[in-house]
XYZ file of C-alpha atoms in Angstrom:
351
model
C -61.789 -50.944 27.968
C -59.791 -48.402 29.953
C -58.896 -44.936 28.712
C -55.289 -46.073 28.388
C -56.382 -48.948 26.146
C -58.507 -46.538 24.122
C -55.484 -44.335 23.475
C -53.418 -47.355 22.410
C -56.227 -48.304 20.006
C -56.152 -44.799 18.563
C -52.408 -45.091 17.983
C -52.961 -48.330 16.044
C -55.652 -46.681 13.929
C -53.459 -43.662 13.161
C -50.730 -46.049 11.983
C -53.233 -47.728 9.634
C -54.065 -45.617 6.551
C -57.856 -45.356 6.189
C -58.572 -42.734 3.547
C -62.236 -42.754 2.538
C -63.276 -45.868 0.586
C -60.053 -47.608 1.685
C -60.843 -48.271 5.329
C -60.702 -52.067 5.283
C -57.587 -52.426 7.459
C -58.936 -49.978 10.043
C -62.278 -51.795 10.052
C -60.380 -55.045 10.705
C -58.757 -53.459 13.764
C -62.081 -52.208 15.164
C -63.770 -55.542 14.499
C -60.988 -57.458 16.264
C -61.122 -55.014 19.180
C -64.848 -55.584 19.634
C -64.367 -59.345 19.534
C -61.602 -59.123 22.152
C -64.016 -57.188 24.392
C -66.571 -59.998 24.207
C -68.968 -58.475 21.661
C -70.239 -60.038 18.446
C -69.675 -57.375 15.811
C -71.378 -57.287 12.452
C -69.889 -55.821 9.322
C -71.090 -54.425 6.024
C -68.319 -53.280 3.747
C -66.009 -51.251 5.965
C -68.694 -50.434 8.548
C -68.499 -52.337 11.842
C -71.103 -52.333 14.591
C -72.116 -54.273 17.677
C -74.969 -54.285 20.155
C -74.148 -54.092 23.855
C -76.672 -56.784 24.748
C -79.625 -58.627 23.249
C -82.144 -56.101 22.032
C -85.272 -55.506 24.074
C -87.935 -54.239 21.672
C -89.830 -52.592 24.536
C -86.919 -50.171 25.078
C -85.725 -47.260 22.927
C -82.457 -47.680 21.037
C -79.431 -45.374 21.232
C -76.731 -45.365 18.565
C -73.134 -44.217 19.068
C -71.477 -43.434 15.731
C -67.999 -42.240 14.779
C -66.275 -42.631 11.426
C -63.030 -44.477 10.758
C -62.120 -42.829 7.455
C -59.860 -39.829 7.002
C -59.107 -37.278 4.320
C -55.825 -37.579 2.446
C -52.861 -35.948 4.219
C -51.965 -32.627 2.639
C -48.473 -31.649 1.518
C -47.907 -29.346 4.496
C -47.471 -32.137 7.051
C -44.113 -31.885 8.818
C -44.564 -35.088 10.822
C -45.348 -38.497 9.324
C -49.185 -38.476 9.314
C -49.251 -42.230 9.927
C -46.785 -42.238 12.829
C -48.647 -41.644 16.109
C -46.472 -39.272 18.105
C -47.038 -38.132 21.676
C -45.563 -34.786 22.691
C -46.703 -33.770 26.138
C -50.509 -33.923 26.115
C -50.716 -33.971 22.321
C -51.177 -37.105 20.214
C -50.302 -36.273 16.599
C -51.479 -38.252 13.585
C -53.924 -38.208 10.680
C -57.466 -38.765 11.944
C -56.540 -38.273 15.591
C -58.885 -35.309 15.958
C -61.302 -36.095 13.123
C -62.502 -38.313 14.458
C -60.362 -40.999 16.058
C -60.633 -39.466 19.514
C -64.410 -39.707 19.397
C -64.268 -43.252 18.053
C -62.034 -44.724 20.754
C -63.753 -42.772 23.554
C -67.118 -44.106 22.379
C -65.818 -47.680 22.217
C -64.510 -47.330 25.778
C -67.850 -45.958 26.978
C -69.748 -48.641 25.061
C -67.787 -51.327 26.903
C -68.390 -49.654 30.278
C -72.128 -49.146 29.777
C -72.532 -52.733 28.612
C -71.684 -53.974 32.108
C -74.769 -52.326 33.659
C -78.424 -52.691 32.759
C -79.612 -49.593 30.939
C -83.131 -48.364 30.096
C -82.316 -48.561 26.388
C -80.656 -50.716 23.740
C -77.168 -49.571 22.755
C -75.345 -49.890 19.413
C -71.754 -48.879 18.674
C -71.060 -48.135 14.990
C -67.669 -47.414 13.423
C -68.706 -46.079 10.040
C -66.931 -45.636 6.717
C -66.935 -43.017 3.946
C -68.089 -40.107 6.113
C -65.585 -37.670 4.646
C -67.023 -38.239 1.157
C -70.649 -38.882 2.233
C -70.294 -42.142 0.344
C -73.173 -44.494 -0.409
C -71.274 -47.348 1.273
C -70.964 -45.514 4.576
C -73.583 -45.030 7.266
C -76.419 -44.850 4.726
C -75.748 -48.456 3.758
C -75.858 -49.585 7.382
C -78.909 -47.796 8.771
C -81.398 -50.345 7.331
C -79.458 -53.084 9.147
C -79.703 -51.444 12.572
C -83.456 -51.535 13.081
C -85.299 -48.647 14.663
C -83.027 -46.049 16.258
C -84.524 -43.421 18.560
C -81.491 -41.278 19.325
C -77.890 -41.076 18.166
C -74.751 -39.347 19.343
C -72.446 -38.657 16.415
C -68.819 -38.340 17.443
C -67.100 -35.316 15.895
C -64.720 -32.752 17.427
C -66.947 -30.291 19.316
C -64.877 -29.759 22.462
C -67.528 -31.940 24.176
C -70.010 -29.111 23.778
C -73.305 -30.278 22.264
C -73.871 -29.265 18.638
C -77.666 -29.043 18.833
C -78.102 -27.941 15.218
C -76.113 -28.624 12.066
C -76.302 -27.036 8.635
C -77.252 -29.148 5.653
C -75.723 -28.964 2.182
C -76.979 -28.526 -1.354
C -74.634 -28.395 -4.318
C -76.430 -26.929 -7.346
C -75.391 -27.177 -10.985
C -76.919 -24.224 -12.812
C -77.131 -23.557 -16.552
C -78.080 -20.239 -18.162
C -79.133 -20.582 -21.812
C -78.483 -18.113 -24.614
C -78.056 -18.250 -28.387
C -74.683 -18.604 -30.106
C -73.598 -15.854 -32.484
C -70.580 -14.012 -33.924
C -69.043 -11.602 -31.415
C -68.268 -9.065 -34.165
C -71.933 -8.603 -35.091
C -75.103 -7.977 -33.113
C -75.947 -11.660 -33.055
C -76.927 -14.179 -30.447
C -77.906 -13.930 -26.796
C -74.947 -14.030 -24.409
C -75.545 -16.721 -21.806
C -72.923 -15.145 -19.526
C -74.948 -11.949 -19.294
C -78.066 -13.958 -18.511
C -76.175 -15.865 -15.816
C -74.964 -12.637 -14.194
C -78.476 -11.735 -13.087
C -78.942 -15.107 -11.370
C -75.434 -15.067 -9.893
C -76.195 -11.686 -8.361
C -79.395 -13.120 -6.878
C -77.435 -15.979 -5.272
C -74.946 -13.426 -3.920
C -77.487 -11.093 -2.355
C -80.699 -12.968 -1.579
C -81.634 -13.546 2.058
C -84.191 -16.224 2.852
C -86.852 -15.281 5.355
C -86.316 -17.977 7.970
C -83.225 -17.355 10.094
C -82.118 -19.899 12.688
C -81.216 -18.621 16.166
C -78.383 -21.178 16.227
C -77.277 -21.485 12.614
C -78.168 -18.067 11.273
C -79.384 -17.556 7.702
C -79.104 -19.884 4.731
C -75.745 -19.203 3.067
C -75.347 -19.398 -0.727
C -71.983 -19.118 -2.495
C -71.263 -19.343 -6.217
C -68.065 -21.380 -6.361
C -67.397 -21.941 -10.055
C -68.306 -20.542 -13.498
C -67.654 -21.999 -16.943
C -68.631 -20.612 -20.370
C -67.338 -19.967 -23.856
C -65.420 -21.919 -26.495
C -63.453 -19.186 -28.276
C -63.053 -15.415 -28.200
C -65.279 -14.580 -31.170
C -68.308 -16.749 -30.353
C -71.124 -15.495 -28.160
C -71.627 -18.367 -25.691
C -74.921 -20.259 -25.813
C -74.458 -21.693 -22.311
C -73.003 -20.520 -19.029
C -72.640 -23.121 -16.313
C -72.028 -22.308 -12.673
C -72.172 -24.160 -9.386
C -73.521 -23.001 -6.064
C -72.759 -24.210 -2.540
C -75.851 -23.789 -0.336
C -75.618 -24.260 3.440
C -79.154 -24.818 4.664
C -80.342 -24.102 8.201
C -82.806 -26.321 10.069
C -85.726 -24.059 9.096
C -85.759 -25.579 5.598
C -85.644 -29.023 4.065
C -83.425 -29.382 1.010
C -86.256 -30.300 -1.363
C -88.147 -27.172 -0.318
C -85.025 -25.049 -0.766
C -84.515 -26.295 -4.332
C -88.073 -25.352 -5.270
C -87.724 -21.870 -3.750
C -84.525 -21.289 -5.729
C -86.040 -22.537 -8.986
C -88.930 -20.118 -8.570
C -86.530 -17.189 -8.161
C -83.975 -17.684 -10.952
C -84.159 -18.082 -14.721
C -81.404 -20.653 -15.166
C -81.878 -24.423 -14.952
C -81.096 -25.676 -11.436
C -80.106 -29.299 -10.781
C -79.135 -30.446 -7.272
C -76.460 -33.115 -7.108
C -78.450 -34.602 -4.223
C -81.006 -33.525 -1.645
C -80.264 -36.039 1.110
C -77.805 -33.958 3.184
C -80.385 -32.156 5.285
C -79.888 -29.901 8.265
C -80.736 -31.276 11.708
C -81.644 -30.001 15.154
C -82.421 -31.392 18.603
C -84.645 -29.793 21.238
C -82.820 -28.033 24.051
C -85.010 -29.881 26.558
C -83.911 -33.303 25.271
C -82.651 -35.299 28.295
C -79.146 -35.672 26.849
C -78.834 -31.935 26.215
C -80.185 -31.155 29.688
C -77.515 -33.390 31.238
C -74.769 -31.747 29.210
C -75.860 -28.267 30.209
C -75.889 -29.410 33.847
C -72.264 -30.476 33.313
C -71.404 -26.940 32.226
C -71.318 -27.640 28.492
C -72.576 -25.004 26.032
C -74.984 -25.850 23.189
C -74.144 -24.363 19.786
C -75.001 -24.575 16.105
C -72.450 -26.266 13.850
C -71.667 -25.058 10.298
C -69.921 -28.325 9.388
C -71.614 -31.531 8.290
C -71.466 -35.025 9.721
C -73.325 -38.328 9.485
C -76.235 -36.525 11.134
C -77.167 -35.282 7.665
C -78.364 -38.746 6.621
C -79.868 -39.936 9.909
C -83.693 -39.685 9.917
C -83.995 -39.641 13.723
C -82.992 -37.396 16.620
C -79.238 -36.825 16.749
C -76.663 -34.879 18.709
C -73.101 -34.139 17.607
C -70.639 -34.448 20.484
C -66.999 -35.392 20.716
C -63.496 -34.500 21.914
C -61.163 -32.255 19.963
C -61.479 -29.027 18.028
C -63.060 -28.777 14.579
C -60.455 -26.160 13.610
C -57.779 -28.892 13.709
C -59.636 -31.150 11.263
C -58.122 -31.612 7.801
C -55.046 -29.608 8.806
C -51.358 -30.484 8.661
C -49.964 -32.050 11.847
C -53.428 -32.816 13.166
C -53.555 -33.731 16.840
C -55.834 -34.408 19.771
C -55.112 -33.895 23.452
C -54.971 -37.056 25.516
C -56.743 -35.114 28.262
C -59.592 -34.448 25.805
C -60.123 -38.180 25.375
C -60.099 -38.696 29.139
C -62.667 -35.926 29.540
C -64.799 -37.324 26.701
C -65.122 -40.717 28.345
C -66.212 -39.119 31.595
C -68.790 -36.872 29.903
C -70.185 -39.570 27.596
C -70.773 -41.796 30.637
C -72.362 -38.951 32.593
C -74.760 -38.294 29.707
C -75.636 -41.888 28.864
C -75.672 -43.807 32.141
C -79.328 -44.519 32.999
C -80.476 -41.949 30.412
C -84.240 -41.995 29.960
C -85.483 -41.137 26.464
C -88.742 -41.673 24.642
C -89.158 -44.624 22.331
C-alpha cells in the first residue's frame, strides 16, 4: 500500500460513521482492505487483525494497534464531520487525527514490512471501543493474538515516543452520617464528614513522583448529598478522578487511599494501569537517533490494558483530538510511514 492509497483509505473511513460500539461498517472497510492486500484477516466483533506471515514461534511478536472508533461529533463543528475535506495540507474529518492517521499509516507500513523477512512476527490490529475502554475492544482480542512481546499503539504524538502513560482510577466515595432534623441538634452531617476527605484528595501528595509523568493527580469531580432543606443528610457521595503515574499499580493506589480516608471507596475498575518503556529499548533508541523526543503522556490509550511492553507513537497532535473541525496533515501521515519503517525494519527485540 502506498501513502497515497493510505490517504484514500482514511477518506473512506472518515466518510463512514464509527462512533464507539458502532464501528461495524468501518471494520468492514478495514477487513476488505486487508483482503485486497493479500492478507487473511480475522475478526472478533468490530476488531480486525491480520498476521504478516505465518508465525514463527522462535521469534518475538510485535503488534501494531490503532483504533477505528471515534467520539461523537460535538455541536461546534462547522464542516460536515463525515465529509473528508482537503484544504492545502490539511485533511479534515472526524477521527482523522484520533486516530485514523495512525491507523492508515500502520496498515501501509504493515504491507511494506510484510514483503521482507523480519526477525519477528508482525500483527496489525484495527481495534474497536477504545474511546470508551469497552470490554469488546482490544481486551476481547488480546487472548486471540497469542504471546505479544512488544506493541506500538498508534495515537497522535507528533511521532515523538510517549515512553510513559498515566493510568486512570475513577472512585465512588461515600461518607456516612446519621439523619436528623436540621432545626435541632440531631444527626451527624455526612457532608461535613465528607469535607475532611475531600480536602485530603485536594491536597495530598503521594511520595513517588515520576520524572516523566510527575505526581499522581487526584481531582474530586462530583458531589451529591441531601434530600430536602430541613434534613441532615445521612450520606454524601462524591467521585474522584485519579491519574496514576507508573510508580504505582492501581490496586496498590486504592489500598493507600482507603487507609487514608474515612469514607467508603469503591473503584469502578482497576484495569486501566499506567505504563512505561525503558529508554534503552531498541525502538526508543532508534527514535531518538531519528531526532524524536521521548515524553510522558497524560492521556490514556489501549496501552492501559496491554500486559506487555508498549510504546505510544503516531502522527498528529493530541490537542486536536475530540475537537470541532478535527484534522490531520497529509505530510504528517507521509512522515509517519517513513518513521514507522525506520523503527521497525529489522528491529531486534527480546522474546
